[in-house]
XYZ file of C-alpha atoms in Angstrom:
224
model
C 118.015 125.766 102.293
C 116.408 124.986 98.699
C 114.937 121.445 97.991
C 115.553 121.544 94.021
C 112.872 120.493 91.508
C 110.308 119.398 94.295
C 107.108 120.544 93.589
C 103.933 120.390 95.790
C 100.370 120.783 94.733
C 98.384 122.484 97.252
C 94.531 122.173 96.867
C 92.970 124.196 99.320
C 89.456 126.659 99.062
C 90.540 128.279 102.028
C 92.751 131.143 101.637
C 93.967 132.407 104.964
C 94.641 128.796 105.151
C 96.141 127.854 102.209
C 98.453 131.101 102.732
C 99.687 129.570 105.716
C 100.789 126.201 104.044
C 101.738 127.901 100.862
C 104.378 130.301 103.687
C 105.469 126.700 105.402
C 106.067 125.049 102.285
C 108.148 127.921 100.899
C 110.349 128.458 103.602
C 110.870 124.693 104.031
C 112.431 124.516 100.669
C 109.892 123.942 98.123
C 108.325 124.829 95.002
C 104.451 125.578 95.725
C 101.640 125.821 93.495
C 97.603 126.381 94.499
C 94.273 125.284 92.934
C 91.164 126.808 94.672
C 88.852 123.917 94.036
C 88.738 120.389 93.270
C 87.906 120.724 89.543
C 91.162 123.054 89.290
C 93.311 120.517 91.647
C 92.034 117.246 89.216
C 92.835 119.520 86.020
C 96.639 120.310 87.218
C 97.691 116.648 88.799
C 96.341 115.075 85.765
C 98.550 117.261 83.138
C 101.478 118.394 85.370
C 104.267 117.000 86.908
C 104.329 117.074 91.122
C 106.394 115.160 93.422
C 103.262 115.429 96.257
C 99.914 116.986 96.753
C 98.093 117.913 99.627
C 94.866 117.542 98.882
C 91.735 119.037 101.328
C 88.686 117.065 101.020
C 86.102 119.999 101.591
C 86.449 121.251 98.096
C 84.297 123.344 95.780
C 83.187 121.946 92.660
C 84.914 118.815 93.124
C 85.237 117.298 96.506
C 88.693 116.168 97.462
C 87.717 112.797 97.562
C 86.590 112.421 93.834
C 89.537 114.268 93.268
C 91.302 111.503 94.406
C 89.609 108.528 92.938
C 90.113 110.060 89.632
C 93.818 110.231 90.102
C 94.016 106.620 91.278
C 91.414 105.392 88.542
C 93.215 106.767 86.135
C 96.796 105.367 87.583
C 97.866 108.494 88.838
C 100.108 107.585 91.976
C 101.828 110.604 93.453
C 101.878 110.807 97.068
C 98.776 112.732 98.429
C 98.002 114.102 102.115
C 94.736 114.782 102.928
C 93.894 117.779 105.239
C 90.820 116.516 107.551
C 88.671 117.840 110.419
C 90.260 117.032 114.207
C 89.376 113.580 115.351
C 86.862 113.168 111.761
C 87.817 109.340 111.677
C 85.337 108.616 109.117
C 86.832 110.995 106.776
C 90.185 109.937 107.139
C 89.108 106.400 106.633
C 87.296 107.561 103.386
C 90.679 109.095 102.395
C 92.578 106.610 102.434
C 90.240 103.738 101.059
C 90.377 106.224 98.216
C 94.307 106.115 97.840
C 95.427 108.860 100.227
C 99.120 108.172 101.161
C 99.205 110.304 104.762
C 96.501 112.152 106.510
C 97.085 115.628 108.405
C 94.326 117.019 111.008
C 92.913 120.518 110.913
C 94.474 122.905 113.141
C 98.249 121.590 113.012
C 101.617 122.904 113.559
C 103.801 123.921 110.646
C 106.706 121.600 111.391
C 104.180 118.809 111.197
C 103.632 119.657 107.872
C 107.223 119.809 106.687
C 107.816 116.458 108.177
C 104.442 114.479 106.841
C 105.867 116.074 103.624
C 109.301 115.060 103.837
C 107.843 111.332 105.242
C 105.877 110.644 101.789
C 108.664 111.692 99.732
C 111.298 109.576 101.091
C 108.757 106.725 100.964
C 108.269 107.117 97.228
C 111.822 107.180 97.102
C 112.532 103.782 98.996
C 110.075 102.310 97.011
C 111.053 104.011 93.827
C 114.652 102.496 93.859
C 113.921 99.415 94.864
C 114.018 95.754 92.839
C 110.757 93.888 92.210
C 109.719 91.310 93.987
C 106.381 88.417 93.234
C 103.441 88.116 95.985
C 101.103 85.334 95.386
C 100.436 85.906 91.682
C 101.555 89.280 91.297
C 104.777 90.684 90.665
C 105.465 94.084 92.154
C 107.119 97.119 90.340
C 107.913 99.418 93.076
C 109.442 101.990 89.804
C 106.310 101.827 88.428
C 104.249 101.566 91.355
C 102.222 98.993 89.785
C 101.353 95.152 90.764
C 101.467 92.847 87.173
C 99.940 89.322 86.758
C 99.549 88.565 83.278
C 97.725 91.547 80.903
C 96.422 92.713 84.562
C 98.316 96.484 85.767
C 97.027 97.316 89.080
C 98.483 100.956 90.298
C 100.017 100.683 93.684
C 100.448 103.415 96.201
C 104.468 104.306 97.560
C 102.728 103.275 101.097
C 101.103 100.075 99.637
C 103.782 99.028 98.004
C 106.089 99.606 101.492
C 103.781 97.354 103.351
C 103.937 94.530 100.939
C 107.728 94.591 100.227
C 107.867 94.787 104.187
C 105.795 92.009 104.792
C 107.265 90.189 101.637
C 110.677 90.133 103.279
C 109.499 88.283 105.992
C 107.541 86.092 104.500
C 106.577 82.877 106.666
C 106.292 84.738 109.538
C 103.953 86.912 111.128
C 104.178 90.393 111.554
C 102.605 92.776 114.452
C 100.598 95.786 113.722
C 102.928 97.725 115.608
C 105.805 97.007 113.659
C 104.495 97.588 110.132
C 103.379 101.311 111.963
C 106.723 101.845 112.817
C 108.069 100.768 109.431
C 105.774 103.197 107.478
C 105.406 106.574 109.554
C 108.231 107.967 111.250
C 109.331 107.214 114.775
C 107.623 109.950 116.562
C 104.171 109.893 114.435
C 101.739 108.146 116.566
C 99.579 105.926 114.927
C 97.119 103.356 115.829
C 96.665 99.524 114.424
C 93.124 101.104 112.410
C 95.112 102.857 109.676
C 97.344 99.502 109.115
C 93.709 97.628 108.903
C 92.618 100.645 106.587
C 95.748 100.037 104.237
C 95.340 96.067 104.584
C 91.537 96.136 103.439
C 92.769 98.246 100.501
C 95.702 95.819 99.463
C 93.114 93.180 99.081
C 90.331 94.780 97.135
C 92.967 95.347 94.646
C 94.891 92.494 94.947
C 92.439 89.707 96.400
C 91.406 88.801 99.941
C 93.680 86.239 100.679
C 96.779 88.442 99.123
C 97.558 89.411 103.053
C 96.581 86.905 106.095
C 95.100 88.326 109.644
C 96.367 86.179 112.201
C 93.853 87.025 115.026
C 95.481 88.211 118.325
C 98.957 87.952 116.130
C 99.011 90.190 113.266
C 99.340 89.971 109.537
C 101.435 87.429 107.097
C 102.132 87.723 103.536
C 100.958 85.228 100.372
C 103.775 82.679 99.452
């Protein structure tokens, strides 16, 4: 069945590979278009209009991770997956410091793919529709994807801004690593506690150290 008016940047140098995705992504439904390198993939999520990317960080030209910081420097926000080598930890770390919403490893199944897809977009959704709410001295525009405190915009992630309206409704109290997985990736994605901790340093470079508390042994609690 067609998914109407969703459209998916693939950025891929590969081309048996990126015929494959291209083929999944088609038959699951949506609108596909390619860019060969990174220079090509920063040129047409800068001036178009996509409602993901996914995003290979072994680019030519452009690597797939400057491609990324340029999108998020420039407040750019649409969901991104990054394709990564099996069990390349350091590179998926490196993605997502950089902004990366989802990570998928290289080889992987094609109903994988549909469903990382389909995850990211209903989180931008959630997030999208949602009212604002204040954490320590920010107040959060999930529309916008954007933390405010004063003159200060600070672009926001859909998954960083799921994390702190999660922890923000249960504020005062403090909340496992294991739940705030299950809250962001689907039930049967496993995930370990290092990509919450990867998403929690993030949160505080951008919105200050103390914005999100470790309890050791316990987990994490939000700023009053």
């Amino acid at each position: 069945m067609r998914v109407p008016d969703i459209r998916i940047l693939l950025v891929e140098d590969d081309d048996e590979l990126a015929a494959r995705v291209q083929k999944t992504l088609v038959g699951g439904g949506f609108d596909v278009e390619r860019a060969e390198d990174g220079e090509r993939g920063w040129f047409l999520g800068s001036t178009n209009s996509y409602d993901a990317v996914i995003l290979d960080l072994g680019l030519p030209i452009m690597s797939g991770l400057d491609v990324l910081k340029k999108w998020r420097n420039s407040g750019i926000d649409l969901p991104v997956i990054i394709l990564t080598v099996r069990n390349s930890w350091s590179e998926r770390v490196r993605g997502l410091n950089a902004g990366a919403d989802d990570y998928l490893a290289k080889p992987f199944y094609s109903e994988e793919l549909i469903a990382r897809v389909n995850a990211v977009l209903r989180r931008q959704r959630s997030t999208g529709s949602s009212q604002g709410f204040a954490v320590g001295e920010f107040s959060i525009d999930p529309s916008a994807g954007a933390a405010c405190r004063g003159d200060q915009t600070i672009p926001l992630t859909g998954t960083e801004v799921k994390i702190l309206k999660f922890l923000h409704e249960r504020r005062g109290r403090v909340i496992q690593q294991s739940d705030l997985v299950s809250e962001i990736y689907d039930s049967e994605d496993a995930r370990g506690s290092n990509t919450i901790e990867v998403y929690v340093a993030r949160l505080r470079r951008k919105l200050g150290k103390n914005i999100i508390k470790t309890v050791r042994g316990f987990g994490y609690q939000i700023s009053e």
